[in-house]
């Protein structure tokens, strides 16, 4: 178990290194001189040189890479060229919106998907199953940002229950959660549809296994068999999908923030792109990728808990 | 499957019909559109449906039906080329990894896959756009790169159980190498898996293209695209909600069609699932 | 006569409209063992599932299944839950798949009791006791199924089934997936349990030898009907029905008459050793196969026979020793032309062919080694005709053939390059006995006509005896005994060979009924 954990940790670190190299090369090596890139074509050579010095963009690529990584490890994400403040500060402000939004959406996803998947699998072929399958088929096809617009149209424009966007800050948690509710629903619905279908499929697969027949032969009812024998085995593919979904939710949050004018990482990154603020793009992307890799790692560990066969590998 | 005809379910036929409708509209738009979408006519803006404009006009006076048809062309082209990238690179990699299961090569391919999975396609698009600027080509690359590990996994996962079968052993006894076996025995036997996955990735590509062009990272004006139309309509959602509803419905119908078709193909092509359906 | 515990009367069954069972009648007295025999698809497993109320969806039943006089066919699911596991328990063929991989064995045995309200501590105590009873005294209850051997897993399944001391145990091919020595021990256990606990046993099997060993009475099933039933000795000693006679004849193939083989080595292994990391799969194995000879290679799973086969076919390198084919370098060192001199037939009639290839392409695949000869078409046709098929089959696909026909196609593929050596890797193990007998006869006939040398790899001593001139017994990667077939069966030299022979279920006439004796209980 300990050795397996160490191998996983090593592979986690290797992935992070590889990802950081990819991001760095794309953003700093490919454009040539990043300072010149950020200032655009008409910039004076001395202005470019000044910016280069200002942002610490001097030196060879490997040196700059090591500087960047070293800084990230210390919590120094560089300085934003447009805002003239440390990137870490910008990020700190906005993580408080993006992360709760993704987490809220993930919780909604699970809360919707698990009962739906269970019902569909246990009433296979019945009306409930058809209903769940039809609704999820539609849910998958709906783009989350369009669904978000429809929600705004209905609840903000027609019914006037909520405001159409913006974020009041966490000083008033109820208002903050309220502002995140429509965005979280918009994010969660397509993902919940996917998860419900995966869960249904995994459960049906598991229900076809011999050990389910054994359990039934012992005298367990259909329902008890699902709860005691099928669910935990079906959890394994479901966990994989949930891991992937986290990265979709994070990326999706970037887009949904635009619909609801939420001051999150997504808005930050789009503004940075339009303003060619490479330092911000670089560090924020790295953070997103770090979050995804860390979640994948956590999913790997969760596997081992769900499946004893993996524990002693 | 081998010699018999593919039998689709009723839902599968609905999916096939929807897909054919949009693909047909996109093809038609190459040679003919009801109105030129390059011409802006402010005087004719936001018109309700009429015989001349069956779906009305947008805020620049462009014919909505023509815009939707041209948008279908963009969506389908981007998603199809992205699937092509995934198939072209992912399938050989996956077959290679399966043929050398457990070797360093397998390890490298699979870890490389994991690495790409760590970058959601939107993040890839953001990176590419940050450097090269937004365009349809960059959208294709961003979606296509993400398709590579998907197809590599499907190909590898489909090939691995086949590698343990006796007919592979018989082919090896007949002196065939791994590459030839992969081509002659593995590829034809995972085709149905690949077709199903391609349908799924196609529909995901449509969604991704819409998302990218909605946030301005995809096709640029004057190229029509559904995501772009939604972004434009958002500012007028209070006054002209129909402008936001129609492109969205088009996306939903196209994606729904592809998904229904994909599910039906899976049921028709995969005998294991067909048996489960009993 | 005592009142029957289980009686099945006029049971007919259709699944999705397809008739499965027709007018099946059975009775089982308390404590009695009934053997239900039949080939694959005869309906014997469905009979068992009907008796436990676990039929697949789409099943329609007519007739009656009475347990202590109560008809179960119309029983609501709620009442079934009380009967299943408590009065009627069941074990299945694949112990590996029958246990839930994510629960400990102790928990799975205790669950049978827990769902009936037994307090946790008591359930745990009884579970331990039942595990001890089935011969797992040394195995902690917190082990997971993947940590046990196949035989141990089947013991866990039995412990689970008998946890509530049911009066009827239905065992569906309980030993088919196990090695022959393990099978013997599991059968002993079932017999002891039935006797000690007064538990009736419905034993479903394709193996008449197992029935002869175990059952008080036997019922023979074919195409969803019981064709013959009665006391075991009567049915097996003097069968009334043609079908039973066929089955019996096929189940005990006659030993092959002794033949004189001229010493002309075609395939030789000299001190071959194959290691995987620290594990030695094949250790210092030498063998010689002569032209026209059948050499049997017998051993249980994991003995190294598959690894040895792959080395002889040149699919895997060896670390020590050498392989020779017709006096030239063999194994991985074979030239392409030499590779065409040795061919192989595998076990699985379903996995042996690419489902998308027509028979013509399948049979001609070995020409890849030689280049396609000008008379290829004629040779493909000849090969097919040699195995009893015709040129008309060339354009068909594998799924259009039965298991036995597929094995004939596999043999045709092995013959198409006119090889000197054919490796038969469990080539008849997956076939029903009557089909197996015909394929064995075909193999013997082809050998006589074409002068082929066979390396016949099998776990089944009975079929080895029917075909082989000499036999090698393999265990733990080594050849532990070698000799002429008759000598080896009549006077085995090692304890292991004796154990193998004793463990092989036999039908009377050949040898007296095997008595359970002092084998170590732990498998």
Coordinates of C-alpha atoms in Angstrom, one line a residue, chain C:
Chain C
X1 CA -41.2 -44.3 0.3
X2 CA -40.7 -41.0 2.2
X3 CA -42.5 -37.9 0.9
X4 CA -40.2 -36.1 -1.6
X5 CA -38.5 -32.9 -0.5
X6 CA -38.6 -31.5 -4.0
X7 CA -40.8 -32.5 -6.7
X8 CA -41.0 -31.0 -10.1
X9 CA -44.1 -31.9 -12.2
X10 CA -44.7 -31.2 -15.8
X11 CA -42.5 -28.1 -15.8
X12 CA -42.4 -26.3 -19.1
X13 CA -40.5 -23.1 -19.6
X14 CA -40.1 -20.5 -22.3
X15 CA -37.8 -17.5 -22.3
X16 CA -38.8 -14.7 -24.6
X17 CA -41.0 -17.2 -26.4
X18 CA -38.2 -19.7 -27.0
X19 CA -39.0 -23.1 -25.4
X20 CA -36.3 -24.1 -22.9
X21 CA -37.9 -26.9 -20.8
X22 CA -40.6 -29.3 -21.9
X23 CA -42.6 -31.3 -19.4
X24 CA -39.7 -31.8 -16.9
X25 CA -40.5 -34.1 -13.9
X26 CA -38.1 -34.8 -11.1
X27 CA -38.3 -35.8 -7.4
X28 CA -35.7 -35.6 -4.7
X29 CA -36.1 -37.3 -1.3
X30 CA -34.6 -35.7 1.9
X31 CA -30.9 -36.3 2.1
X32 CA -30.8 -37.8 -1.4
X33 CA -28.3 -36.9 -4.2
X34 CA -29.7 -36.6 -7.6
X35 CA -27.4 -36.1 -10.6
X36 CA -28.9 -34.1 -13.4
X37 CA -26.8 -34.7 -16.5
X38 CA -26.9 -33.2 -19.9
X39 CA -24.8 -31.5 -22.6
X40 CA -24.6 -27.8 -23.0
X41 CA -28.0 -26.2 -23.8
X42 CA -29.9 -29.2 -22.5
X43 CA -31.8 -27.0 -20.0
X44 CA -30.2 -28.4 -16.8
X45 CA -29.1 -25.0 -15.4
X46 CA -32.5 -23.5 -16.2
X47 CA -34.2 -26.3 -14.2
X48 CA -32.0 -25.3 -11.2
X49 CA -32.8 -21.6 -11.6
X50 CA -36.5 -22.4 -11.8
X51 CA -36.2 -24.3 -8.5
X52 CA -34.7 -21.2 -6.8
X53 CA -37.0 -18.7 -8.4
X54 CA -34.1 -16.9 -10.1
X55 CA -35.2 -17.2 -13.7
X56 CA -34.1 -14.4 -16.1
X57 CA -36.7 -11.8 -17.2
X58 CA -39.0 -12.9 -19.9
X59 CA -39.4 -16.4 -18.5
X60 CA -42.8 -18.1 -18.5
X61 CA -43.4 -21.3 -16.6
X62 CA -46.1 -24.0 -16.6
X63 CA -46.3 -27.0 -14.2
X64 CA -45.4 -27.2 -10.6
X65 CA -42.3 -27.1 -8.4
X66 CA -43.1 -28.4 -4.9
X67 CA -41.0 -28.0 -1.9
X68 CA -42.5 -30.1 1.0
X69 CA -45.7 -30.0 -1.0
X70 CA -45.9 -26.2 -1.4
X71 CA -46.0 -25.1 -5.0
X72 CA -43.3 -22.5 -5.6
X73 CA -44.2 -21.5 -9.1
X74 CA -46.7 -19.0 -8.1
X75 CA -44.9 -17.8 -5.0
X76 CA -44.6 -14.0 -4.6
X77 CA -41.0 -12.7 -4.4
X78 CA -41.5 -11.8 -0.7
X79 CA -42.0 -15.5 0.2
X80 CA -39.1 -16.6 -2.0
X81 CA -36.8 -14.5 0.1
X82 CA -37.6 -16.7 3.1
X83 CA -36.9 -19.9 1.2
X84 CA -33.8 -18.9 -0.8
X85 CA -30.6 -19.5 1.3
X86 CA -32.6 -20.9 4.2
X87 CA -34.3 -24.0 2.7
X88 CA -32.8 -24.0 -0.8
X89 CA -29.3 -22.9 -1.4
X90 CA -27.2 -22.9 -4.6
X91 CA -23.6 -22.9 -5.7
X92 CA -22.4 -22.1 -9.2
X93 CA -19.7 -23.0 -11.6
X94 CA -17.3 -20.1 -11.4
X95 CA -16.2 -19.6 -7.8
X96 CA -14.0 -16.7 -9.0
X97 CA -17.0 -14.8 -10.3
X98 CA -19.5 -16.0 -7.7
X99 CA -17.9 -14.1 -4.8
X100 CA -18.2 -10.3 -4.5
X101 CA -14.6 -9.0 -4.9
X102 CA -15.1 -6.1 -2.5
X103 CA -16.3 -8.0 0.6
X104 CA -14.3 -10.3 2.9
X105 CA -15.2 -14.0 2.8
X106 CA -16.3 -13.9 6.5
X107 CA -18.7 -11.1 5.8
X108 CA -20.1 -12.9 2.7
X109 CA -20.8 -16.1 4.7
X110 CA -22.2 -14.2 7.7
X111 CA -24.5 -12.2 5.4
X112 CA -26.6 -15.3 4.7
X113 CA -27.3 -15.3 8.5
X114 CA -27.5 -11.6 9.0
X115 CA -30.3 -11.0 6.6
X116 CA -32.4 -13.4 8.7
X117 CA -31.8 -11.4 11.8
X118 CA -29.0 -13.3 13.4
X119 CA -27.1 -10.8 15.7
X120 CA -23.7 -9.7 14.2
X121 CA -21.5 -11.5 16.7
X122 CA -23.4 -14.7 16.5
X123 CA -23.4 -14.6 12.7
X124 CA -19.7 -14.0 12.7
X125 CA -19.2 -17.0 15.0
X126 CA -21.3 -19.3 12.9
X127 CA -19.6 -18.1 9.7
X128 CA -16.2 -19.0 11.2
X129 CA -17.6 -22.4 12.2
X130 CA -19.0 -23.0 8.7
X131 CA -15.7 -21.9 7.1
X132 CA -13.9 -24.5 9.4
X133 CA -16.4 -27.1 8.4
X134 CA -15.7 -26.7 4.6
X135 CA -12.0 -27.1 5.2
X136 CA -10.9 -23.5 5.5
X137 CA -9.8 -23.7 9.2
X138 CA -6.5 -22.1 8.4
X139 CA -7.9 -19.2 6.4
X140 CA -8.8 -15.9 8.3
X141 CA -12.3 -14.7 7.8
X142 CA -11.0 -11.2 6.8
X143 CA -9.5 -12.4 3.6
X144 CA -10.8 -11.1 0.3
X145 CA -11.7 -13.6 -2.5
X146 CA -8.8 -12.6 -4.7
X147 CA -6.4 -13.8 -2.0
X148 CA -7.7 -17.4 -2.2
X149 CA -7.2 -20.2 -4.7
X150 CA -10.0 -21.5 -6.9
X151 CA -10.7 -24.5 -4.7
X152 CA -10.8 -22.3 -1.6
X153 CA -13.2 -19.9 -3.3
X154 CA -15.5 -22.8 -4.1
X155 CA -15.3 -23.8 -0.4
X156 CA -16.3 -20.3 0.6
X157 CA -19.3 -20.5 -1.7
X158 CA -20.3 -23.8 -0.1
X159 CA -19.9 -22.3 3.4
X160 CA -22.1 -19.5 2.3
X161 CA -24.7 -21.9 0.9
X162 CA -24.8 -24.1 4.0
X163 CA -24.7 -21.3 6.5
X164 CA -28.4 -21.7 7.4
X165 CA -28.3 -25.5 7.1
X166 CA -30.6 -25.7 4.0
X167 CA -32.4 -29.0 3.3
X168 CA -31.6 -28.7 -0.4
X169 CA -28.4 -27.7 -2.0
X170 CA -28.4 -27.1 -5.8
X171 CA -24.8 -27.4 -7.2
X172 CA -24.6 -26.2 -10.8
X173 CA -21.4 -27.6 -12.3
X174 CA -19.6 -26.9 -9.0
X175 CA -16.3 -28.4 -10.0
X176 CA -16.1 -27.8 -13.8
X177 CA -13.8 -24.8 -13.4
X178 CA -11.5 -26.6 -11.0
X179 CA -8.5 -28.9 -11.5
X180 CA -9.1 -32.6 -11.2
X181 CA -7.5 -33.1 -7.8
X182 CA -9.3 -30.1 -6.4
X183 CA -12.5 -31.3 -8.0
X184 CA -12.1 -34.6 -6.1
X185 CA -11.8 -32.8 -2.8
X186 CA -14.7 -30.6 -3.4
X187 CA -16.9 -33.5 -4.3
X188 CA -15.8 -35.3 -1.2
X189 CA -16.8 -32.3 0.8
X190 CA -20.2 -32.1 -0.8
X191 CA -20.8 -35.8 -0.2
X192 CA -19.8 -35.5 3.5
X193 CA -22.0 -32.5 4.0
X194 CA -24.9 -34.1 2.4
X195 CA -24.5 -37.2 4.6
X196 CA -23.7 -35.3 7.9
X197 CA -26.4 -32.7 7.6
X198 CA -29.0 -34.8 5.9
X199 CA -29.0 -32.3 3.1
X200 CA -30.4 -33.2 -0.3
X201 CA -28.1 -32.5 -3.2
X202 CA -29.2 -31.7 -6.8
X203 CA -25.9 -32.0 -8.6
X204 CA -25.9 -30.6 -12.1
X205 CA -23.1 -31.7 -14.3
X206 CA -22.0 -32.6 -17.9
X207 CA -19.7 -35.3 -16.5
X208 CA -21.1 -38.8 -16.1
X209 CA -18.0 -39.7 -14.1
X210 CA -19.0 -37.2 -11.4
X211 CA -22.5 -38.5 -11.3
X212 CA -21.3 -42.1 -11.0
X213 CA -19.2 -41.0 -8.1
X214 CA -21.8 -39.0 -6.3
X215 CA -25.4 -39.6 -7.1
X216 CA -28.0 -42.0 -5.7
X217 CA -30.1 -41.4 -8.7
X218 CA -29.5 -39.8 -12.1
X219 CA -31.7 -38.0 -14.6
X220 CA -30.5 -37.5 -18.1
X221 CA -31.6 -34.3 -19.9
X222 CA -31.6 -33.5 -23.6
X223 CA -33.2 -30.6 -25.4
X224 CA -35.2 -29.5 -22.4
X225 CA -36.6 -33.0 -21.6
X226 CA -35.7 -35.7 -19.1
X227 CA -35.0 -38.6 -21.4
X228 CA -34.2 -41.2 -18.7
X229 CA -34.0 -41.4 -15.0
X230 CA -33.5 -43.9 -12.3
X231 CA -31.0 -45.3 -9.7
X232 CA -27.4 -44.4 -10.8
X233 CA -26.2 -48.0 -11.1
X234 CA -29.2 -49.0 -13.2
X235 CA -29.1 -46.0 -15.6
X236 CA -25.3 -46.2 -16.1
X237 CA -25.2 -50.0 -16.0
X238 CA -28.0 -50.7 -18.3
X239 CA -29.3 -47.5 -20.0
X240 CA -32.7 -47.9 -21.7
X241 CA -32.3 -44.9 -24.1
X242 CA -30.1 -44.6 -27.2
X243 CA -29.1 -41.1 -26.1
X244 CA -27.8 -42.3 -22.7
X245 CA -25.9 -45.1 -24.3
X246 CA -24.2 -42.6 -26.7
X247 CA -23.4 -40.3 -23.8
X248 CA -21.9 -43.2 -21.9
X249 CA -19.9 -44.5 -24.8
X250 CA -18.5 -41.0 -25.5
X251 CA -17.8 -40.4 -21.8
X252 CA -15.4 -43.3 -21.5
X253 CA -13.4 -43.4 -24.8
X254 CA -11.5 -46.6 -25.4
X255 CA -7.8 -46.5 -24.8
X256 CA -5.9 -46.3 -28.1
X257 CA -4.4 -49.7 -29.1
X258 CA -0.7 -49.9 -28.7
X259 CA 1.2 -48.9 -31.9
X260 CA 4.8 -49.2 -32.9
X261 CA 6.4 -45.9 -33.6
X262 CA 9.7 -45.8 -35.6
X263 CA 12.1 -43.5 -33.7
X264 CA 12.4 -40.5 -35.9
X265 CA 12.4 -37.3 -33.8
X266 CA 10.5 -34.4 -35.3
X267 CA 10.3 -32.1 -32.2
X268 CA 12.7 -32.1 -29.4
X269 CA 13.1 -30.0 -26.3
X270 CA 16.4 -30.2 -24.4
X271 CA 16.6 -29.0 -20.8
X272 CA 14.3 -26.1 -21.6
X273 CA 13.9 -23.5 -18.8
X274 CA 11.6 -20.4 -18.9
X275 CA 11.6 -17.8 -16.2
X276 CA 9.5 -14.7 -15.6
X277 CA 11.4 -12.5 -13.3
X278 CA 12.0 -14.7 -10.2
X279 CA 9.3 -17.2 -11.2
X280 CA 10.4 -20.3 -13.0
X281 CA 7.5 -21.5 -15.2
X282 CA 9.3 -24.3 -17.0
X283 CA 12.3 -25.9 -15.4
X284 CA 14.7 -28.2 -17.2
X285 CA 12.1 -29.9 -19.4
X286 CA 13.2 -32.4 -22.1
X287 CA 10.9 -34.2 -24.5
X288 CA 11.1 -35.9 -27.8
X289 CA 8.2 -36.4 -30.2
X290 CA 8.6 -38.9 -33.1
X291 CA 7.1 -38.9 -36.5
X292 CA 3.5 -40.2 -36.4
X293 CA 3.4 -40.4 -32.7
X294 CA 0.9 -38.9 -30.2
X295 CA 2.6 -37.6 -27.1
X296 CA 0.4 -36.5 -24.2
X297 CA 1.3 -33.7 -21.9
X298 CA -0.8 -33.7 -18.7
X299 CA -0.9 -31.4 -15.8
X300 CA -3.1 -29.1 -13.8
X301 CA -3.5 -25.3 -14.3
X302 CA -0.3 -23.4 -13.6
X303 CA 2.0 -26.5 -14.1
X304 CA 3.8 -24.7 -17.0
X305 CA 2.3 -26.6 -19.9
X306 CA 1.0 -23.5 -21.7
X307 CA 4.4 -21.8 -21.3
X308 CA 6.1 -24.8 -22.6
X309 CA 3.7 -24.9 -25.6
X310 CA 4.4 -21.3 -26.4
X311 CA 8.2 -21.9 -26.3
X312 CA 7.9 -24.9 -28.6
X313 CA 5.8 -22.9 -31.0
X314 CA 8.5 -20.2 -31.1
X315 CA 6.2 -17.5 -29.5
X316 CA 8.4 -17.0 -26.5
X317 CA 12.1 -17.3 -25.9
X318 CA 13.6 -19.8 -23.5
X319 CA 16.4 -18.9 -21.0
X320 CA 18.2 -22.2 -21.0
X321 CA 18.2 -25.3 -23.2
X322 CA 17.1 -25.5 -26.8
X323 CA 14.3 -26.6 -29.0
X324 CA 14.8 -28.5 -32.2
X325 CA 12.4 -29.2 -35.1
X326 CA 13.4 -31.9 -37.6
X327 CA 16.9 -31.6 -36.3
X328 CA 17.1 -27.9 -37.1
X329 CA 16.9 -25.0 -34.6
X330 CA 13.4 -24.7 -33.3
X331 CA 11.5 -22.3 -31.0
X332 CA 12.1 -18.7 -31.7
X333 CA 15.1 -19.7 -33.9
X334 CA 12.8 -21.3 -36.5
X335 CA 13.0 -20.2 -40.1
X336 CA 9.7 -19.2 -41.7
X337 CA 9.7 -22.3 -43.7
X338 CA 10.2 -24.4 -40.6
X339 CA 7.4 -22.6 -38.8
X340 CA 5.1 -24.0 -41.4
X341 CA 6.1 -27.5 -40.4
X342 CA 4.5 -27.1 -36.9
X343 CA 1.0 -25.9 -36.3
X344 CA -1.5 -25.6 -33.4
X345 CA -5.1 -26.1 -32.5
X346 CA -6.4 -24.2 -29.5
X347 CA -9.0 -24.9 -26.9
X348 CA -11.7 -22.2 -27.4
X349 CA -13.9 -22.9 -30.4
X350 CA -15.2 -19.4 -30.1
X351 CA -12.0 -17.4 -29.7
X352 CA -10.1 -19.3 -32.3
X353 CA -11.3 -17.3 -35.3
X354 CA -11.5 -13.7 -36.2
X355 CA -15.3 -13.3 -36.3
X356 CA -15.0 -10.9 -39.4
X357 CA -13.1 -13.3 -41.5
X358 CA -14.7 -15.9 -43.9
X359 CA -13.5 -19.5 -43.6
X360 CA -11.4 -19.3 -46.7
X361 CA -9.3 -16.5 -45.3
X362 CA -9.1 -18.1 -41.9
X363 CA -7.9 -21.5 -43.2
X364 CA -5.4 -19.9 -45.6
X365 CA -3.8 -17.6 -42.9
X366 CA -0.8 -20.0 -42.3
X367 CA 0.2 -19.4 -46.0
X368 CA 1.6 -16.1 -44.6
X369 CA 4.6 -18.2 -43.7
X370 CA 5.2 -19.9 -47.0
X371 CA 3.9 -17.4 -49.5
X372 CA 0.6 -18.4 -51.2
X373 CA 1.3 -21.5 -53.2
X374 CA -0.1 -21.8 -56.7
X375 CA -2.4 -24.6 -55.6
X376 CA -3.6 -22.8 -52.5
X377 CA -7.3 -23.1 -53.4
X378 CA -7.0 -26.8 -53.9
X379 CA -5.1 -27.3 -50.6
X380 CA -7.6 -25.2 -48.7
X381 CA -10.4 -27.4 -50.1
X382 CA -8.5 -30.6 -49.3
X383 CA -7.9 -29.5 -45.7
X384 CA -11.6 -28.7 -45.2
X385 CA -12.6 -32.1 -46.8
X386 CA -10.1 -33.9 -44.6
X387 CA -11.9 -32.6 -41.5
X388 CA -15.3 -33.5 -42.9
X389 CA -16.4 -30.1 -44.1
X390 CA -16.8 -29.0 -47.7
X391 CA -15.8 -26.3 -50.2
X392 CA -19.2 -24.8 -49.8
X393 CA -18.3 -23.7 -46.3
X394 CA -15.4 -21.5 -47.6
X395 CA -17.5 -18.4 -47.9
X396 CA -19.3 -18.8 -44.5
X397 CA -18.3 -17.0 -41.3
X398 CA -17.3 -18.7 -38.0
X399 CA -20.6 -17.8 -36.2
X400 CA -22.5 -20.1 -38.7
X401 CA -20.8 -23.2 -37.3
X402 CA -21.3 -25.2 -34.1
X403 CA -18.5 -25.7 -31.5
X404 CA -17.5 -29.1 -32.9
X405 CA -17.5 -27.8 -36.5
X406 CA -15.4 -24.9 -35.4
X407 CA -12.8 -27.2 -33.9
X408 CA -12.7 -29.0 -37.3
X409 CA -12.1 -25.7 -39.0
X410 CA -9.2 -25.1 -36.6
X411 CA -7.8 -28.5 -37.5
X412 CA -8.1 -27.6 -41.2
X413 CA -6.2 -24.4 -40.6
X414 CA -3.5 -26.4 -38.8
X415 CA -3.3 -28.9 -41.7
X416 CA -3.2 -26.5 -44.7
X417 CA 0.6 -26.1 -44.8
X418 CA 1.0 -30.0 -44.6
X419 CA 2.9 -29.8 -41.3
X420 CA 4.8 -32.6 -39.6
X421 CA 3.8 -31.6 -36.0
X422 CA 0.5 -30.4 -34.7
X423 CA 0.2 -29.1 -31.2
X424 CA -3.2 -29.8 -29.8
X425 CA -3.6 -27.4 -26.9
X426 CA -6.6 -28.6 -24.9
X427 CA -8.2 -29.0 -28.3
X428 CA -11.2 -31.1 -27.2
X429 CA -11.6 -29.7 -23.7
X430 CA -14.4 -27.3 -24.4
X431 CA -16.5 -29.8 -26.4
X432 CA -19.5 -31.8 -25.3
X433 CA -18.7 -35.4 -24.8
X434 CA -20.3 -36.8 -27.9
X435 CA -18.7 -34.1 -30.1
X436 CA -15.4 -34.7 -28.3
X437 CA -15.5 -38.4 -29.2
X438 CA -16.0 -37.6 -32.9
X439 CA -13.2 -35.0 -33.0
X440 CA -10.9 -37.5 -31.2
X441 CA -11.7 -40.2 -33.8
X442 CA -11.0 -37.6 -36.6
X443 CA -7.7 -36.8 -35.0
X444 CA -6.7 -40.4 -34.8
X445 CA -7.8 -41.0 -38.4
X446 CA -5.8 -38.0 -39.7
X447 CA -2.8 -39.1 -37.9
X448 CA -2.9 -42.6 -39.5
X449 CA -3.5 -41.1 -42.9
X450 CA -1.1 -38.2 -42.9
X451 CA 1.6 -39.4 -40.5
X452 CA 1.2 -36.4 -38.2
X453 CA 3.0 -36.1 -34.9
X454 CA 0.7 -34.8 -32.1
X455 CA 1.7 -33.0 -29.0
X456 CA -1.6 -33.4 -27.1
X457 CA -1.8 -31.1 -24.1
X458 CA -4.7 -31.8 -21.7
X459 CA -5.8 -31.7 -18.1
X460 CA -8.1 -34.7 -18.8
X461 CA -6.5 -38.1 -18.4
X462 CA -9.4 -39.9 -20.0
X463 CA -9.0 -38.2 -23.4
X464 CA -5.2 -38.5 -23.2
X465 CA -5.6 -42.2 -22.9
X466 CA -7.9 -42.3 -26.0
X467 CA -5.3 -40.7 -28.3
X468 CA -1.8 -40.9 -26.9
X469 CA 1.0 -43.4 -27.3
X470 CA 3.1 -41.9 -24.6
X471 CA 2.3 -39.5 -21.7
X472 CA 4.3 -36.9 -19.8
X473 CA 3.0 -35.7 -16.5
X474 CA 4.0 -32.1 -15.6
X475 CA 3.9 -30.4 -12.2
X476 CA 5.5 -27.2 -11.0
X477 CA 7.3 -26.6 -14.3
X478 CA 8.9 -30.1 -14.3
X479 CA 8.2 -33.4 -16.0
X480 CA 7.6 -35.6 -13.0
X481 CA 6.7 -38.8 -14.9
X482 CA 6.9 -40.2 -18.4
X483 CA 6.0 -43.5 -20.0
X484 CA 3.9 -45.4 -22.4
X485 CA 0.3 -44.7 -21.9
X486 CA -0.8 -48.1 -20.8
X487 CA 2.1 -48.5 -18.4
X488 CA 1.6 -45.1 -16.9
X489 CA -2.1 -45.7 -16.2
X490 CA -1.6 -49.3 -15.0
X491 CA 1.5 -48.7 -12.8
X492 CA 2.0 -45.1 -12.1
X493 CA 5.4 -44.5 -10.5
X494 CA 4.9 -41.2 -8.6
X495 CA 2.4 -40.3 -5.9
X496 CA 1.3 -37.3 -8.0
X497 CA 0.4 -39.4 -11.0
X498 CA -1.5 -41.9 -8.8
X499 CA -3.4 -39.0 -7.2
X500 CA -4.3 -37.6 -10.7
X501 CA -5.6 -41.0 -11.8
X502 CA -7.5 -41.6 -8.6
X503 CA -9.1 -38.1 -8.8
X504 CA -10.4 -38.5 -12.3
X505 CA -14.0 -39.4 -12.0
X506 CA -14.7 -42.7 -13.5
X507 CA -17.8 -44.6 -14.6
X508 CA -18.2 -48.1 -13.3
X509 CA -17.2 -51.1 -15.5
X510 CA -13.8 -49.5 -15.7
X511 CA -12.9 -49.2 -12.0
X512 CA -14.8 -49.6 -8.8
X513 CA -16.5 -46.6 -7.2
X514 CA -13.8 -44.3 -5.8
X515 CA -13.9 -44.1 -2.0
X516 CA -13.3 -40.8 -0.2
X517 CA -10.0 -41.2 1.6
X518 CA -7.7 -39.2 3.7
X519 CA -6.8 -36.3 1.5
X520 CA -5.6 -33.0 3.1
X521 CA -8.7 -30.9 3.4
X522 CA -7.1 -27.6 2.5
X523 CA -7.0 -27.1 -1.3

